[in-house]
């Protein structure tokens, strides 16, 4: 109950701040846009926590409501969104009531050749929904891989100042803070991550740009010594008739040692497809050299889209420890009729801790059919299969079948 009141209080504070700032932006042109979303989902899940030994099977009914407000003018913008779910679960140990609340606020002010943006967020997730393989849409890396049946709560924000936005040189200053806490039966420790950074860019000519950046971060885990990382990076990018080419070098000074790397990349922009390739080498904190690579491909089809991604990187993983992660994904979307479409997704990942050689492998396959009932209403049906293998814990599998009715509405006053 206390946690629910804290969430409601924080959400009310964000909403009040947005409502006070909103008229200032709205007076410019009144170009407001409201988005509303509503969904009802029923799903049957085996081993929802992807645990070993397996969790009890469950049937879950979830209703989710979302709201978004945006306004953009010549001198600034504001964006506010809120979402939350009401859940009922046949498993008595699973949380019922309000789950997975998500609040976000962004304010941006644009000046002459500069801008400043403030963003804040608060979100909670049932750990059952995070267990296994979740790929970051930007980096392709595993973003969530936690253990237990509790709740993860993250609050934080970022402040960004950009300057020289319309000139041959410029840069940015950033500051960020993320506080992550856990409740329930999870053994995960609370963490606080702080980031400070700055970057500069220089246009050597209309087609070539050089960038330099310096980032400092601190990872503070409850009951452990804080871990600081300092990362300078230098890069160059050249625009080409069919895409662009780039190169970058970095060094990271961490508590475990120094990690450094060099990479080269090339992008090809074709009429119906796009391909980006990056190859490099990274020297880990142990002194060993590891190859790194990234391949992203997107192909437009007559009635759909095909995407593929393959990545291998040496990064700071769970607990800020160095991890070698290899991820692959394949996606296909296809329109079957004016009202129906289908989506398939396949992902796989292998993560190995550099210092302990502990390895975790995950994979997931999903298939979803979507049918438009009206202009606003749609019906989805699908299934997901997940597998996981972790040293010392054995294998785990989980299957989900679901049916979801959803509605999305956009309104301009």
Tab-separated table of C-alpha atoms in Angstrom:
chain	number	residue	atom	x	y	z
A	1	UNK	CA	0.000	0.000	0.000
A	2	UNK	CA	2.811	2.421	0.877
A	3	UNK	CA	4.538	1.639	-2.424
A	4	UNK	CA	1.294	2.340	-4.329
A	5	UNK	CA	0.938	5.696	-2.576
A	6	UNK	CA	4.546	6.601	-3.467
A	7	UNK	CA	3.903	5.765	-7.124
A	8	UNK	CA	0.702	7.788	-7.149
A	9	UNK	CA	2.431	10.716	-5.456
A	10	UNK	CA	5.311	10.745	-7.909
A	11	UNK	CA	2.937	10.445	-10.868
A	12	UNK	CA	0.818	13.295	-9.531
A	13	UNK	CA	3.917	15.448	-9.177
A	14	UNK	CA	4.964	14.786	-12.770
A	15	UNK	CA	1.444	15.480	-14.020
A	16	UNK	CA	1.154	18.728	-12.040
A	17	UNK	CA	4.530	19.907	-13.333
A	18	UNK	CA	3.437	19.138	-16.896
A	19	UNK	CA	0.079	20.897	-16.522
A	20	UNK	CA	1.798	24.024	-15.198
A	21	UNK	CA	4.328	24.048	-18.049
A	22	UNK	CA	1.847	23.018	-20.742
A	23	UNK	CA	0.030	26.348	-21.203
A	24	UNK	CA	3.371	28.048	-21.866
A	25	UNK	CA	3.934	25.785	-24.855
A	26	UNK	CA	0.298	25.693	-25.917
A	27	UNK	CA	0.124	29.463	-26.214
A	28	UNK	CA	2.476	29.296	-29.199
A	29	UNK	CA	0.155	27.493	-31.571
A	30	UNK	CA	-2.143	25.232	-29.543
A	31	UNK	CA	-0.902	22.237	-31.510
A	32	UNK	CA	-1.718	19.636	-28.886
A	33	UNK	CA	-2.024	15.930	-29.620
A	34	UNK	CA	-3.550	13.369	-27.269
A	35	UNK	CA	-3.076	9.611	-27.563
A	36	UNK	CA	-5.171	7.046	-25.717
A	37	UNK	CA	-4.628	3.311	-25.596
A	38	UNK	CA	-6.678	0.508	-24.084
A	39	UNK	CA	-6.076	-3.232	-24.165
A	40	UNK	CA	-7.382	-6.401	-22.547
A	41	UNK	CA	-5.177	-9.500	-22.686
A	42	UNK	CA	-5.638	-13.066	-21.506
A	43	UNK	CA	-2.679	-15.456	-21.590
A	44	UNK	CA	-1.722	-18.914	-20.412
A	45	UNK	CA	1.930	-19.272	-19.359
A	46	UNK	CA	4.087	-22.206	-18.350
A	47	UNK	CA	7.006	-21.411	-16.016
A	48	UNK	CA	6.412	-17.631	-16.235
A	49	UNK	CA	9.659	-16.774	-14.421
A	50	UNK	CA	11.745	-19.007	-16.723
A	51	UNK	CA	13.144	-20.484	-13.516
A	52	UNK	CA	14.836	-23.714	-12.477
A	53	UNK	CA	12.972	-25.517	-10.951
A	54	UNK	CA	9.966	-24.381	-12.941
A	55	UNK	CA	7.381	-21.980	-11.553
A	56	UNK	CA	3.728	-23.117	-11.455
A	57	UNK	CA	1.774	-22.616	-14.663
A	58	UNK	CA	-0.600	-19.670	-14.598
A	59	UNK	CA	-3.424	-17.952	-16.442
A	60	UNK	CA	-3.269	-14.165	-16.407
A	61	UNK	CA	-5.813	-11.486	-17.297
A	62	UNK	CA	-4.382	-8.005	-17.839
A	63	UNK	CA	-6.044	-4.716	-18.742
A	64	UNK	CA	-3.764	-1.829	-19.692
A	65	UNK	CA	-4.560	1.851	-20.085
A	66	UNK	CA	-2.160	4.410	-21.574
A	67	UNK	CA	-2.296	8.150	-22.112
A	68	UNK	CA	0.029	10.476	-23.995
A	69	UNK	CA	0.166	14.204	-24.563
A	70	UNK	CA	2.580	16.046	-26.851
A	71	UNK	CA	2.929	19.627	-27.989
A	72	UNK	CA	5.699	20.952	-30.202
A	73	UNK	CA	6.371	24.528	-31.258
A	74	UNK	CA	9.188	26.436	-32.878
A	75	UNK	CA	10.770	27.197	-29.500
A	76	UNK	CA	10.178	23.993	-27.575
A	77	UNK	CA	8.189	20.871	-26.896
A	78	UNK	CA	6.584	18.937	-24.090
A	79	UNK	CA	5.678	15.258	-23.896
A	80	UNK	CA	3.888	13.454	-21.088
A	81	UNK	CA	2.857	9.809	-20.996
A	82	UNK	CA	1.396	7.498	-18.382
A	83	UNK	CA	0.461	3.831	-18.489
A	84	UNK	CA	-0.500	1.104	-16.077
A	85	UNK	CA	-2.062	-2.341	-15.944
A	86	UNK	CA	-4.600	-4.119	-13.777
A	87	UNK	CA	-3.761	-7.803	-13.479
A	88	UNK	CA	-5.467	-10.891	-12.123
A	89	UNK	CA	-3.402	-14.077	-11.903
A	90	UNK	CA	-4.399	-17.650	-11.111
A	91	UNK	CA	-1.076	-18.086	-9.266
A	92	UNK	CA	-1.572	-16.856	-5.697
A	93	UNK	CA	2.108	-15.845	-5.442
A	94	UNK	CA	1.888	-13.494	-8.434
A	95	UNK	CA	0.966	-9.839	-7.880
A	96	UNK	CA	-2.602	-8.690	-8.544
A	97	UNK	CA	-3.945	-5.169	-8.862
A	98	UNK	CA	-1.942	-2.299	-10.360
A	99	UNK	CA	1.250	-3.533	-12.040
A	100	UNK	CA	3.840	-2.175	-14.456
A	101	UNK	CA	3.113	1.558	-14.035
A	102	UNK	CA	5.112	3.738	-16.425
A	103	UNK	CA	5.334	7.546	-16.279
A	104	UNK	CA	7.500	9.719	-18.541
A	105	UNK	CA	7.944	13.463	-18.908
A	106	UNK	CA	10.088	15.395	-21.378
A	107	UNK	CA	10.541	19.164	-21.661
A	108	UNK	CA	12.656	20.791	-24.368
A	109	UNK	CA	13.509	24.427	-24.988
A	110	UNK	CA	15.096	25.493	-28.286
A	111	UNK	CA	17.179	28.649	-28.605
A	112	UNK	CA	19.509	30.153	-31.159
A	113	UNK	CA	21.857	27.299	-32.150
A	114	UNK	CA	21.213	25.500	-28.855
A	115	UNK	CA	18.656	23.496	-26.909
A	116	UNK	CA	18.149	22.105	-23.428
A	117	UNK	CA	16.045	19.041	-22.617
A	118	UNK	CA	14.932	17.546	-19.317
A	119	UNK	CA	13.507	14.027	-19.192
A	120	UNK	CA	12.225	12.090	-16.176
A	121	UNK	CA	10.752	8.613	-15.794
A	122	UNK	CA	9.292	6.190	-13.279
A	123	UNK	CA	8.465	2.595	-14.163
A	124	UNK	CA	7.885	-0.771	-12.526
A	125	UNK	CA	8.056	-4.255	-13.998
A	126	UNK	CA	7.083	-7.686	-12.799
A	127	UNK	CA	10.311	-9.681	-13.023
A	128	UNK	CA	8.461	-12.532	-14.731
A	129	UNK	CA	8.174	-10.282	-17.793
A	130	UNK	CA	11.911	-9.466	-17.811
A	131	UNK	CA	13.339	-12.925	-17.308
A	132	UNK	CA	15.197	-14.275	-20.303
A	133	UNK	CA	16.047	-12.440	-23.482
A	134	UNK	CA	15.141	-8.805	-24.072
A	135	UNK	CA	17.062	-7.047	-26.842
A	136	UNK	CA	17.776	-3.335	-26.824
A	137	UNK	CA	16.383	-1.926	-30.110
A	138	UNK	CA	19.355	0.450	-30.434
A	139	UNK	CA	22.386	-1.566	-29.316
A	140	UNK	CA	21.055	-5.067	-29.870
A	141	UNK	CA	22.414	-6.081	-26.460
A	142	UNK	CA	20.566	-7.820	-23.661
A	143	UNK	CA	18.938	-5.084	-21.573
A	144	UNK	CA	17.203	-7.149	-18.888
A	145	UNK	CA	18.179	-10.492	-17.386
A	146	UNK	CA	17.149	-10.741	-13.758
A	147	UNK	CA	16.245	-13.522	-11.359
A	148	UNK	CA	13.287	-13.927	-9.031
A	149	UNK	CA	9.559	-13.301	-8.745
A	150	UNK	CA	9.522	-9.787	-7.344
A	151	UNK	CA	9.234	-6.297	-8.777
A	152	UNK	CA	11.818	-4.005	-10.329
A	153	UNK	CA	11.294	-0.258	-9.917
A	154	UNK	CA	13.376	2.352	-11.781
A	155	UNK	CA	13.264	6.122	-11.369
A	156	UNK	CA	15.566	8.692	-12.875
A	157	UNK	CA	16.118	11.400	-15.390
A	158	UNK	CA	18.510	13.050	-17.807
A	159	UNK	CA	19.481	16.631	-18.562
A	160	UNK	CA	20.970	17.434	-21.984
A	161	UNK	CA	22.347	20.707	-23.319
A	162	UNK	CA	23.188	20.895	-27.039
A	163	UNK	CA	25.074	23.820	-28.546
A	164	UNK	CA	26.195	24.735	-32.048
A	165	UNK	CA	23.271	22.779	-33.480
A	166	UNK	CA	23.271	24.579	-36.847
A	167	UNK	CA	26.973	25.320	-37.237
A	168	UNK	CA	30.070	23.485	-38.479
A	169	UNK	CA	31.019	22.640	-34.908
A	170	UNK	CA	29.073	21.990	-31.727
A	171	UNK	CA	28.602	19.565	-28.907
A	172	UNK	CA	26.539	18.481	-25.939
A	173	UNK	CA	26.676	18.094	-22.166
A	174	UNK	CA	24.652	15.373	-20.441
A	175	UNK	CA	23.884	14.246	-16.905
A	176	UNK	CA	21.804	11.244	-15.921
A	177	UNK	CA	20.695	9.321	-12.853
A	178	UNK	CA	18.897	5.962	-12.577
A	179	UNK	CA	17.844	4.446	-9.245
A	180	UNK	CA	16.786	0.785	-9.456
A	181	UNK	CA	15.223	-1.016	-6.502
A	182	UNK	CA	13.813	-4.527	-6.083
A	183	UNK	CA	11.078	-5.921	-3.873
A	184	UNK	CA	9.577	-9.359	-3.386
A	185	UNK	CA	11.542	-12.605	-3.502
A	186	UNK	CA	14.246	-11.532	-5.950
A	187	UNK	CA	17.874	-11.705	-4.732
A	188	UNK	CA	18.841	-8.734	-6.923
A	189	UNK	CA	20.513	-5.823	-5.087
A	190	UNK	CA	19.395	-2.205	-5.387
A	191	UNK	CA	21.598	-0.060	-7.627
A	192	UNK	CA	22.224	3.596	-8.416
A	193	UNK	CA	23.879	4.608	-11.686
A	194	UNK	CA	25.158	8.131	-12.324
A	195	UNK	CA	26.391	9.403	-15.702
A	196	UNK	CA	28.137	12.632	-16.715
A	197	UNK	CA	29.375	13.277	-20.227
A	198	UNK	CA	30.329	15.737	-22.879
A	199	UNK	CA	30.983	15.569	-26.611
A	200	UNK	CA	32.270	17.802	-29.405
A	201	UNK	CA	31.846	17.529	-33.167
A	202	UNK	CA	33.795	19.229	-35.945
A	203	UNK	CA	32.882	19.305	-39.628
A	204	UNK	CA	36.107	18.988	-41.621
A	205	UNK	CA	34.099	19.474	-44.812
A	206	UNK	CA	30.442	19.053	-45.858
A	207	UNK	CA	30.865	15.265	-46.009
A	208	UNK	CA	33.213	14.517	-43.092
A	209	UNK	CA	32.666	14.999	-39.370
A	210	UNK	CA	34.909	14.213	-36.381
A	211	UNK	CA	33.513	13.580	-32.898
A	212	UNK	CA	35.188	13.371	-29.494
A	213	UNK	CA	33.491	12.471	-26.223
A	214	UNK	CA	34.277	11.843	-22.570
A	215	UNK	CA	31.901	9.994	-20.234
A	216	UNK	CA	32.132	9.258	-16.524
A	217	UNK	CA	29.786	6.829	-14.793
A	218	UNK	CA	29.412	5.408	-11.295
A	219	UNK	CA	27.661	2.114	-10.539
A	220	UNK	CA	26.691	1.906	-6.869
A	221	UNK	CA	25.264	-1.431	-5.706
A	222	UNK	CA	23.866	-1.843	-2.209
A	223	UNK	CA	26.420	-3.555	0.033
A	224	UNK	CA	29.273	-3.203	-2.470
A	225	UNK	CA	32.003	-0.692	-3.254
A	226	UNK	CA	31.006	1.869	-5.930
A	227	UNK	CA	32.514	1.224	-9.359
A	228	UNK	CA	33.674	4.174	-11.485
A	229	UNK	CA	34.264	4.117	-15.241
A	230	UNK	CA	35.865	6.805	-17.405
A	231	UNK	CA	35.491	6.475	-21.184
A	232	UNK	CA	37.080	8.754	-23.816
A	233	UNK	CA	36.078	8.066	-27.429
A	234	UNK	CA	37.079	9.455	-30.818
A	235	UNK	CA	35.202	8.904	-34.081
A	236	UNK	CA	35.002	10.018	-37.685
A	237	UNK	CA	32.124	9.711	-40.157
A	238	UNK	CA	32.062	10.380	-43.898
A	239	UNK	CA	28.930	10.629	-46.007
A	240	UNK	CA	29.046	8.653	-49.266
A	241	UNK	CA	26.724	8.559	-52.294
A	242	UNK	CA	25.255	5.232	-51.166
A	243	UNK	CA	25.434	5.640	-47.382
A	244	UNK	CA	28.271	6.442	-44.998
A	245	UNK	CA	31.525	5.089	-43.540
A	246	UNK	CA	32.775	5.499	-39.983
A	247	UNK	CA	35.579	4.576	-37.605
A	248	UNK	CA	35.891	4.896	-33.840
A	249	UNK	CA	38.294	4.163	-30.992
A	250	UNK	CA	37.647	4.117	-27.254
A	251	UNK	CA	39.277	3.326	-23.922
A	252	UNK	CA	37.494	2.573	-20.649
A	253	UNK	CA	39.208	2.890	-17.280
A	254	UNK	CA	37.274	0.577	-14.935
A	255	UNK	CA	37.765	-0.825	-11.435
A	256	UNK	CA	38.793	-4.165	-13.002
A	257	UNK	CA	41.297	-2.654	-15.450
A	258	UNK	CA	41.351	-0.919	-18.810
A	259	UNK	CA	39.179	-1.935	-21.744
A	260	UNK	CA	39.887	-0.478	-25.205
A	261	UNK	CA	38.668	-1.014	-28.727
A	262	UNK	CA	38.766	0.000	-32.371
A	263	UNK	CA	36.045	-0.471	-34.991
A	264	UNK	CA	35.241	0.360	-38.613
A	265	UNK	CA	31.782	0.491	-40.154
A	266	UNK	CA	29.990	0.954	-43.449
A	267	UNK	CA	26.362	1.649	-44.309
A	268	UNK	CA	24.680	1.017	-47.660
A	269	UNK	CA	21.339	2.731	-48.322
A	270	UNK	CA	19.601	1.003	-51.238
A	271	UNK	CA	16.168	1.676	-52.777
A	272	UNK	CA	14.404	-1.181	-50.963
A	273	UNK	CA	16.901	-2.125	-48.266
A	274	UNK	CA	19.555	-0.892	-45.860
A	275	UNK	CA	22.677	-2.689	-44.625
A	276	UNK	CA	25.092	-1.631	-41.884
A	277	UNK	CA	28.283	-3.558	-41.091
A	278	UNK	CA	30.767	-2.925	-38.277
A	279	UNK	CA	33.958	-4.876	-37.510
A	280	UNK	CA	36.446	-4.293	-34.726
A	281	UNK	CA	38.682	-5.557	-31.935
A	282	UNK	CA	38.359	-5.040	-28.181
A	283	UNK	CA	41.026	-5.680	-25.559
A	284	UNK	CA	39.285	-6.689	-22.337
A	285	UNK	CA	40.321	-6.021	-18.757
A	286	UNK	CA	42.199	-9.347	-18.729
A	287	UNK	CA	44.324	-8.262	-21.710
A	288	UNK	CA	42.769	-10.718	-24.163
A	289	UNK	CA	41.764	-9.536	-27.642
A	290	UNK	CA	38.215	-10.298	-28.773
A	291	UNK	CA	36.672	-9.641	-32.190
A	292	UNK	CA	33.550	-7.473	-32.232
A	293	UNK	CA	31.012	-7.104	-35.008
A	294	UNK	CA	27.571	-5.798	-35.862
A	295	UNK	CA	25.374	-6.524	-38.859
A	296	UNK	CA	21.980	-4.878	-39.353
A	297	UNK	CA	19.887	-5.539	-42.444
A	298	UNK	CA	16.421	-4.342	-43.394
A	299	UNK	CA	14.613	-5.399	-46.557
A	300	UNK	CA	11.287	-4.073	-47.784
A	301	UNK	CA	9.039	-6.763	-49.239
A	302	UNK	CA	6.048	-6.298	-51.557
A	303	UNK	CA	3.672	-6.727	-48.612
A	304	UNK	CA	5.930	-6.661	-45.580
A	305	UNK	CA	9.349	-6.196	-44.066
A	306	UNK	CA	12.306	-8.419	-43.157
A	307	UNK	CA	14.961	-7.501	-40.581
A	308	UNK	CA	18.075	-9.282	-39.343
A	309	UNK	CA	20.685	-8.362	-36.756
A	310	UNK	CA	23.882	-9.988	-35.483
A	311	UNK	CA	26.099	-8.453	-32.791
A	312	UNK	CA	29.109	-9.357	-30.698
A	313	UNK	CA	30.388	-6.880	-28.118
A	314	UNK	CA	32.509	-6.702	-24.988
A	315	UNK	CA	30.630	-4.482	-22.547
A	316	UNK	CA	29.791	-3.930	-18.890
A	317	UNK	CA	27.024	-6.396	-18.076
A	318	UNK	CA	25.217	-7.427	-14.883
A	319	UNK	CA	26.810	-5.898	-11.796
A	320	UNK	CA	28.907	-3.655	-14.063
A	321	UNK	CA	31.228	-6.637	-14.696
A	322	UNK	CA	32.781	-7.162	-18.127
A	323	UNK	CA	30.741	-9.458	-20.349
A	324	UNK	CA	31.165	-10.792	-23.875
A	325	UNK	CA	27.706	-10.872	-25.430
A	326	UNK	CA	26.648	-12.306	-28.789
A	327	UNK	CA	23.078	-11.621	-29.924
A	328	UNK	CA	21.152	-12.421	-33.076
A	329	UNK	CA	17.622	-11.585	-34.157
A	330	UNK	CA	15.402	-12.168	-37.168
A	331	UNK	CA	12.024	-10.569	-37.785
A	332	UNK	CA	9.384	-10.870	-40.497
A	333	UNK	CA	6.148	-8.910	-40.863
A	334	UNK	CA	3.711	-9.671	-43.664
A	335	UNK	CA	0.348	-8.240	-44.674
A	336	UNK	CA	-2.068	-11.055	-45.491
A	337	UNK	CA	-5.142	-8.993	-46.355
A	338	UNK	CA	-6.422	-5.423	-45.979
A	339	UNK	CA	-7.388	-6.309	-42.406
A	340	UNK	CA	-4.909	-8.986	-41.352
A	341	UNK	CA	-1.150	-9.263	-40.855
A	342	UNK	CA	1.319	-11.621	-39.218
A	343	UNK	CA	4.645	-11.101	-37.416
A	344	UNK	CA	7.384	-13.599	-36.575
A	345	UNK	CA	10.395	-12.984	-34.362
A	346	UNK	CA	13.426	-15.097	-33.452
A	347	UNK	CA	16.141	-13.990	-31.005
A	348	UNK	CA	19.145	-15.728	-29.478
A	349	UNK	CA	21.866	-14.630	-27.092
A	350	UNK	CA	25.003	-15.927	-25.408
A	351	UNK	CA	26.585	-13.973	-22.564
A	352	UNK	CA	29.920	-14.886	-20.935
A	353	UNK	CA	31.467	-13.142	-17.929
A	354	UNK	CA	35.097	-12.327	-18.743
A	355	UNK	CA	36.510	-12.941	-15.267
A	356	UNK	CA	34.512	-16.071	-14.299
A	357	UNK	CA	33.663	-17.576	-17.730
A	358	UNK	CA	30.099	-18.158	-16.471
A	359	UNK	CA	27.864	-18.498	-19.531
A	360	UNK	CA	24.162	-17.875	-20.062
A	361	UNK	CA	22.309	-18.757	-23.274
A	362	UNK	CA	18.800	-17.611	-24.134
A	363	UNK	CA	16.478	-17.837	-27.112
A	364	UNK	CA	12.912	-16.879	-27.920
A	365	UNK	CA	10.497	-17.392	-30.805
A	366	UNK	CA	7.227	-15.498	-31.217
A	367	UNK	CA	4.382	-15.485	-33.725
A	368	UNK	CA	1.518	-12.970	-33.730
A	369	UNK	CA	-1.529	-12.523	-35.945
A	370	UNK	CA	-3.236	-9.099	-35.953
A	371	UNK	CA	-6.694	-8.350	-37.308
A	372	UNK	CA	-8.204	-4.872	-37.624
A	373	UNK	CA	-11.805	-4.879	-36.421
A	374	UNK	CA	-12.440	-1.163	-36.996
A	375	UNK	CA	-10.304	1.913	-37.553
A	376	UNK	CA	-9.437	1.991	-33.828
A	377	UNK	CA	-9.894	-1.594	-32.628
A	378	UNK	CA	-7.656	-4.586	-33.340
A	379	UNK	CA	-7.414	-8.188	-32.171
A	380	UNK	CA	-4.069	-9.978	-31.669
A	381	UNK	CA	-3.448	-13.681	-31.114
A	382	UNK	CA	-0.080	-15.326	-30.728
A	383	UNK	CA	2.375	-17.591	-28.979
A	384	UNK	CA	5.900	-17.319	-27.574
A	385	UNK	CA	8.452	-20.005	-26.721
A	386	UNK	CA	11.452	-19.139	-24.529
A	387	UNK	CA	14.442	-21.243	-23.478
A	388	UNK	CA	17.349	-20.513	-21.177
A	389	UNK	CA	20.532	-22.328	-20.167
A	390	UNK	CA	22.714	-21.009	-17.363
A	391	UNK	CA	25.864	-22.522	-15.870
A	392	UNK	CA	25.081	-24.029	-12.492
A	393	UNK	CA	21.306	-23.724	-12.874
A	394	UNK	CA	20.473	-25.971	-15.819
A	395	UNK	CA	17.835	-25.489	-18.508
A	396	UNK	CA	14.476	-23.734	-18.348
A	397	UNK	CA	11.662	-23.343	-20.871
A	398	UNK	CA	8.486	-21.279	-20.957
A	399	UNK	CA	5.529	-21.179	-23.357
A	400	UNK	CA	2.866	-18.493	-23.691
A	401	UNK	CA	-0.311	-18.277	-25.744
A	402	UNK	CA	-2.350	-15.085	-25.669
A	403	UNK	CA	-5.357	-13.229	-27.031
A	404	UNK	CA	-5.462	-9.427	-26.862
A	405	UNK	CA	-8.075	-6.826	-27.778
A	406	UNK	CA	-6.673	-3.302	-28.115
A	407	UNK	CA	-7.689	0.178	-29.146
A	408	UNK	CA	-5.567	3.214	-30.069
A	409	UNK	CA	-6.979	6.710	-30.542
A	410	UNK	CA	-5.307	9.993	-31.490
A	411	UNK	CA	-7.134	13.278	-30.920
A	412	UNK	CA	-6.234	16.870	-31.742
A	413	UNK	CA	-8.320	19.635	-30.100
